[in-house]
Short mmCIF file of C-alpha atoms in Angstrom, two decimals:
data_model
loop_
_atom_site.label_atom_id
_atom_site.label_comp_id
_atom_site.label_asym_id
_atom_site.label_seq_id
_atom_site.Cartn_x
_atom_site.Cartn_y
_atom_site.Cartn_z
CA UNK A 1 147.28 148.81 83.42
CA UNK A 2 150.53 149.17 85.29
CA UNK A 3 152.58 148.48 82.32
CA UNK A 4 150.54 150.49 80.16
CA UNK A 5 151.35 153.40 82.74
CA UNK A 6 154.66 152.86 83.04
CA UNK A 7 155.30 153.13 78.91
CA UNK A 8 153.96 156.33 79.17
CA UNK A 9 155.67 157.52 82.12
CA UNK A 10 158.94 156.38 80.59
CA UNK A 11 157.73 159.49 77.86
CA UNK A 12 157.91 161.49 80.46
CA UNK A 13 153.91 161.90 81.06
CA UNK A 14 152.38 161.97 84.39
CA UNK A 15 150.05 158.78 84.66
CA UNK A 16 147.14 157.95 87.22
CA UNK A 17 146.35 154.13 87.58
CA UNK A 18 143.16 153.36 89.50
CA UNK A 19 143.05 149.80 90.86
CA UNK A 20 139.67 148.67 91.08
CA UNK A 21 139.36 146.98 93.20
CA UNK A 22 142.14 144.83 94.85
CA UNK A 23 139.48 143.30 97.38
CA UNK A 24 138.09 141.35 94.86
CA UNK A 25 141.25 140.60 93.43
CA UNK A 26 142.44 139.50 96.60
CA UNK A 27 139.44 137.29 96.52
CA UNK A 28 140.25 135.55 93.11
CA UNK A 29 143.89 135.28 94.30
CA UNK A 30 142.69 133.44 97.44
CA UNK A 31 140.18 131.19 95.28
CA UNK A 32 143.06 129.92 93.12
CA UNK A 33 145.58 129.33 95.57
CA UNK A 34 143.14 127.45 97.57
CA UNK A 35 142.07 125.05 94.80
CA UNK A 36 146.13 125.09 93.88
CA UNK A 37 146.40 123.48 97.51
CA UNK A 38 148.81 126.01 98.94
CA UNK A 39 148.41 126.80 102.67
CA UNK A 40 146.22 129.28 103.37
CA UNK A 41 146.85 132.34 105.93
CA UNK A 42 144.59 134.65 107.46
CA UNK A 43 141.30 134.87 106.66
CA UNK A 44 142.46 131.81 104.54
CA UNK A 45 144.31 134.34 102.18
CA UNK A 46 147.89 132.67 101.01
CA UNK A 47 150.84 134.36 102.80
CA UNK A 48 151.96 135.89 99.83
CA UNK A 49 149.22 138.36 99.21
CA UNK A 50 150.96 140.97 101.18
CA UNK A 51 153.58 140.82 98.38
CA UNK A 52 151.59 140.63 95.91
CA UNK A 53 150.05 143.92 96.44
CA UNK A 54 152.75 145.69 97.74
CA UNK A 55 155.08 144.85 94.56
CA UNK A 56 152.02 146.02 92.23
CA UNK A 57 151.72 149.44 94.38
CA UNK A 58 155.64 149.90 94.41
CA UNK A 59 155.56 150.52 91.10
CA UNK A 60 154.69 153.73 91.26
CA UNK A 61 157.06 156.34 91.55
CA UNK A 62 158.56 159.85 90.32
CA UNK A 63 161.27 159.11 87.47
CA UNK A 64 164.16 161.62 87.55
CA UNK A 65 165.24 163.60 84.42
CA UNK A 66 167.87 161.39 82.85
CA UNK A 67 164.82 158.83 83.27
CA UNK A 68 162.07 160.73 81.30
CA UNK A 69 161.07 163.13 84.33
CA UNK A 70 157.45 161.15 84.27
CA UNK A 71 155.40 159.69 87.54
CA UNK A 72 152.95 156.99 88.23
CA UNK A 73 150.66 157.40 90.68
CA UNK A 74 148.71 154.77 92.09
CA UNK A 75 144.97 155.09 93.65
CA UNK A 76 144.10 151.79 95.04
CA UNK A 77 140.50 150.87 95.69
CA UNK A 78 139.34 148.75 98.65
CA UNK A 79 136.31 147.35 99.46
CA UNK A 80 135.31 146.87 103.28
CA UNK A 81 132.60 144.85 105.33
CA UNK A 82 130.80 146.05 107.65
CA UNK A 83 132.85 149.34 107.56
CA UNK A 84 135.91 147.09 109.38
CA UNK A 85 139.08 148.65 108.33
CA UNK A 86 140.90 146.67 110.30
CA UNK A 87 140.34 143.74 108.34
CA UNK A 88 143.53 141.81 106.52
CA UNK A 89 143.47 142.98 103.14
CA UNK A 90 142.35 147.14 104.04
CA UNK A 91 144.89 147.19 106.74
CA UNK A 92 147.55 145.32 104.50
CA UNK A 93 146.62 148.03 101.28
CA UNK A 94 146.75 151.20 104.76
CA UNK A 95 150.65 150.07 105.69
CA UNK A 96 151.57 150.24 101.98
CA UNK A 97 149.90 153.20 100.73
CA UNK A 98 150.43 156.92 101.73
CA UNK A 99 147.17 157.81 103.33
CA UNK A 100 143.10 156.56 102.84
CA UNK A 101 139.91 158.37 101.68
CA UNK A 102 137.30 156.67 103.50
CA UNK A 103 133.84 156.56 101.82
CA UNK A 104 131.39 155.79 104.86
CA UNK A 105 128.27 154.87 103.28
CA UNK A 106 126.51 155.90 106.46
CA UNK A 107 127.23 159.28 105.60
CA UNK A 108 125.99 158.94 102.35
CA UNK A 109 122.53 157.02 103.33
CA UNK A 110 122.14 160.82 104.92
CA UNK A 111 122.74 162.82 102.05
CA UNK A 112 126.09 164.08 102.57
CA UNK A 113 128.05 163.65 99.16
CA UNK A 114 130.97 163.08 98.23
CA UNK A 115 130.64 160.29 101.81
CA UNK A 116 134.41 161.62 103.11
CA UNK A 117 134.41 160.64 106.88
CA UNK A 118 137.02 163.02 107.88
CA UNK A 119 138.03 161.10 110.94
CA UNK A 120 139.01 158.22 109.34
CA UNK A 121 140.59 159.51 106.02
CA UNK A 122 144.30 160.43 107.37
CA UNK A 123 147.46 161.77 105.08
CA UNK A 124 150.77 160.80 106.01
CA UNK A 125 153.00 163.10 103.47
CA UNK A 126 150.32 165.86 105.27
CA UNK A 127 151.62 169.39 104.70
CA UNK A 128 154.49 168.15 101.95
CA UNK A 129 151.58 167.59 99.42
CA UNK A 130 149.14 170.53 100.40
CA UNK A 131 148.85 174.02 99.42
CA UNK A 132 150.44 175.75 101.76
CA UNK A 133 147.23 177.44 102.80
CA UNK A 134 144.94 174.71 104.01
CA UNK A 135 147.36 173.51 106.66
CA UNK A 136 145.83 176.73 108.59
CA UNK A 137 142.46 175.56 108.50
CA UNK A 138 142.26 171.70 108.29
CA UNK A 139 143.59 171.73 111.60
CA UNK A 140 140.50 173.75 113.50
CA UNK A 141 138.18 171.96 110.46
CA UNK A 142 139.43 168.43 111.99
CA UNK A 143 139.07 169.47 115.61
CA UNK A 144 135.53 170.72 114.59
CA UNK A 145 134.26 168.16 113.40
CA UNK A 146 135.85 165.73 115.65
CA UNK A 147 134.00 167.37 118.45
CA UNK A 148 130.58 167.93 117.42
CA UNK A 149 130.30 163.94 115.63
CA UNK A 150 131.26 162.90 119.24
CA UNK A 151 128.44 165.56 120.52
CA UNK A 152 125.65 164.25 118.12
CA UNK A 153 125.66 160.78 119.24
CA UNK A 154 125.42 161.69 123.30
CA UNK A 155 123.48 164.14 122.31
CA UNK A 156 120.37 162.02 120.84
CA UNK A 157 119.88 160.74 124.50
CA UNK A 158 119.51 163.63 126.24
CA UNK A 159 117.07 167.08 125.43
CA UNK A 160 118.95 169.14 128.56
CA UNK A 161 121.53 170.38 126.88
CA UNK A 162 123.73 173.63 127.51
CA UNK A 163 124.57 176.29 125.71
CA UNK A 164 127.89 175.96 124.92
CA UNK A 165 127.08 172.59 123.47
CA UNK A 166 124.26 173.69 121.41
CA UNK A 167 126.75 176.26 119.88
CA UNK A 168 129.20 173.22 118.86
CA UNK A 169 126.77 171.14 117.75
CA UNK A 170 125.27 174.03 115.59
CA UNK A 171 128.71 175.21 114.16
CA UNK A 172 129.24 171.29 113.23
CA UNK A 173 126.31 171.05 111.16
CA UNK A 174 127.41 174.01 109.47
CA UNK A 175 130.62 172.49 108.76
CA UNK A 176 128.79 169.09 107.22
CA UNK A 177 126.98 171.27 105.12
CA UNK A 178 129.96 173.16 103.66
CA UNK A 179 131.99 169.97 103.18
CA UNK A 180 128.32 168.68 100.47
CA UNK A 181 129.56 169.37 97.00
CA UNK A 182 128.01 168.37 93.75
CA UNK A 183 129.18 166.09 91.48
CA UNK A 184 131.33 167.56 88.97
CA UNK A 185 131.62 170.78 90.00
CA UNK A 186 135.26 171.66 91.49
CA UNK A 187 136.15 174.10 93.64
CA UNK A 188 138.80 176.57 93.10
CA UNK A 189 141.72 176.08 95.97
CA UNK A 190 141.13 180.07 97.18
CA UNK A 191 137.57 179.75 97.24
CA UNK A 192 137.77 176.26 99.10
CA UNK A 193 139.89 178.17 101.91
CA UNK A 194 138.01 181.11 102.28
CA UNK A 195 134.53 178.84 102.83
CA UNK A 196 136.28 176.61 105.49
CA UNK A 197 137.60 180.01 107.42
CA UNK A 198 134.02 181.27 107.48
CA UNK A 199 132.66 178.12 108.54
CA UNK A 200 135.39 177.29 111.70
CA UNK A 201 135.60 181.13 112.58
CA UNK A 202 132.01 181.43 112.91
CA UNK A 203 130.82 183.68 110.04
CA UNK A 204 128.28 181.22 109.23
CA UNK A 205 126.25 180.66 112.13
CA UNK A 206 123.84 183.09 111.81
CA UNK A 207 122.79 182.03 108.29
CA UNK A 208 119.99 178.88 108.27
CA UNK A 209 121.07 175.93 107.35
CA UNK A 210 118.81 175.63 104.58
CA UNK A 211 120.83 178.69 102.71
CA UNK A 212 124.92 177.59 103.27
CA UNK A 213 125.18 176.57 99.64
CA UNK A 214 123.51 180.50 99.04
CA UNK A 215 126.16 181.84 101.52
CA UNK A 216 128.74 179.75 100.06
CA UNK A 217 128.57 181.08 96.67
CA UNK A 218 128.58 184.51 98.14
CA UNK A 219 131.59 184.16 99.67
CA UNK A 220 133.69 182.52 97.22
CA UNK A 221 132.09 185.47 94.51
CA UNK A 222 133.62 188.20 96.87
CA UNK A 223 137.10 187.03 97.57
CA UNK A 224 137.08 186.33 93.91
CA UNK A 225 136.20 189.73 93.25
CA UNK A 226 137.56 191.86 95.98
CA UNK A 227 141.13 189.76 96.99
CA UNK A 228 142.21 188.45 93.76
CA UNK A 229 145.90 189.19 94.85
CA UNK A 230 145.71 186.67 97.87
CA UNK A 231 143.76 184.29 96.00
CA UNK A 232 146.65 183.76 93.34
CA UNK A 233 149.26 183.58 95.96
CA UNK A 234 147.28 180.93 97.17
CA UNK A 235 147.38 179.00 94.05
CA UNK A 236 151.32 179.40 93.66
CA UNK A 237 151.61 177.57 97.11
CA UNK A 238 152.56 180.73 98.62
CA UNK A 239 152.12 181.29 102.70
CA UNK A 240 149.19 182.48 103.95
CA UNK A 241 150.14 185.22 106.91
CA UNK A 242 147.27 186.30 109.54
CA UNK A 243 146.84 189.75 107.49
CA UNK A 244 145.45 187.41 104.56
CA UNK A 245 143.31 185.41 106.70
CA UNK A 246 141.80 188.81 108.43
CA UNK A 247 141.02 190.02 105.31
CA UNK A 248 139.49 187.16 103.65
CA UNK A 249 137.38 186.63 107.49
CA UNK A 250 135.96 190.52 106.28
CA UNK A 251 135.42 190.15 103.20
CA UNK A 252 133.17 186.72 103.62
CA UNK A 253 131.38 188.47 106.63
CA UNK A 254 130.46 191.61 104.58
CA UNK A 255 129.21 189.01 101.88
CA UNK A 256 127.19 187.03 104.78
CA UNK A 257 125.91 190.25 106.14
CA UNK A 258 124.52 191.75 102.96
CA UNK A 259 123.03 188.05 101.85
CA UNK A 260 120.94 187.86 105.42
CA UNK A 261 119.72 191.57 104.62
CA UNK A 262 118.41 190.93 101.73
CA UNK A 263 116.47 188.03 103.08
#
């Protein structure tokens, strides 16, 4: 599959190779070496498996122009037990890669699809890959969340709670809601942006949890409709100033407002 990518990034294409998965590969590595009699390392894996990945991974890359101007990007898949991520071949595939997507299946015993456990799923090339406009929400998204999935789990042993943490925990199950999307149905980058603003800045708290994916559509319709300017700067990776984010924060509450009137 590498190769095959790599003949058609020479063409100057943009290619996408999805290993999966290099667990199990790693396995049937491990099962031949063993019955080849070499020493085994840890978790009885040879000592070369580190290498072995790492030089299949390395491949990947961004040709320059005299080359044929074509990439290869890599999307390695890793299976884990007993969601331990900081077992020898996920932590070996963490150190080589760029960042993780971690699928808890936790998550997705309770419904919440696509299974993205936010803590645990880090980016380090962060705001060099992103449109511009997301790194002024993921930030208060992250902290969110962060705060209310430590709230939910102290919470479940205690009924006396206070108001302020009500309020958190409330706003966080807001935010799990708005981060459920169907299967194939993207989300337009503009639309994405102005859903998480509502969502962190309060907008949607008053509507039930039972109607977000109602409110949700509302919103994106409106900016859509009423702020198509911002929304294309937002495509082209422009900035995203306060002014746009005050007016996007009115437009979604006028859309929230008229939804909860109408019942």
């Amino acid at each position: 599959a590498a190769s095959i990518g790599e003949f058609f990034m020479q063409q100057g294409r943009d290619v996408l190779v999805i290993y999966d998965d290099l667990t199990h590969h790693a396995r049937a590595y491990r099962e031949l070496s063993l019955l080849l009699r070499r020493p085994p390392g840890r978790e009885a894996y040879p000592g070369d498996i580190f290498y072995i990945h790492s030089r299949l991974l390395e491949r990947s890359t961004h040709l320059k122009a005299e080359y044929g101007g074509g990439s290869l990007t890599a999307l390695p898949i890793v299976e884990t037990h007993a969601q331990d991520m900081s077992a020898y071949i996920p932590t070996n595939l963490i150190s080589i890669t760029d960042g993780q997507i971690y699928l808890s299946p936790t998550l997705f015993q309770k419904g919440i699809i696509p299974a993205v456990e936010v803590g645990r799923s880090v980016s380090r090339v962060g705001g060099k890959a992103q449109v511009r406009a997301y790194q002024s929400v993921v930030g208060d998204l992250r902290l969110a969340y962060a705060q209310f999935e430590e709230l939910e789990i102290f919470s479940r042993f205690s009924t006396r709670l206070d108001e302020q943490t009500r309020k958190t925990l409330d706003r966080g199950r807001h935010v799990r809601e708005t981060l459920k999307q169907p299967q194939y149905q993207p989300i337009p980058v503009a639309e994405q942006i102005a859903v998480l603003l509502s969502v962190t800045n309060g907008v949607l708290d008053p509507v039930p949890l039972a109607r977000i994916e109602e409110a949700e559509h509302a919103i994106r319709r409106a900016v859509t409709e009423k702020l198509p300017e911002i929304c294309r700067d937002i495509h082209a990776g422009n900035p995203f100033p306060q002014e746009s984010r005050e007016q996007f924060l009115k437009v979604a509450q006028q859309a929230v407002d008229a939804l909860l009137e109408t019942g």
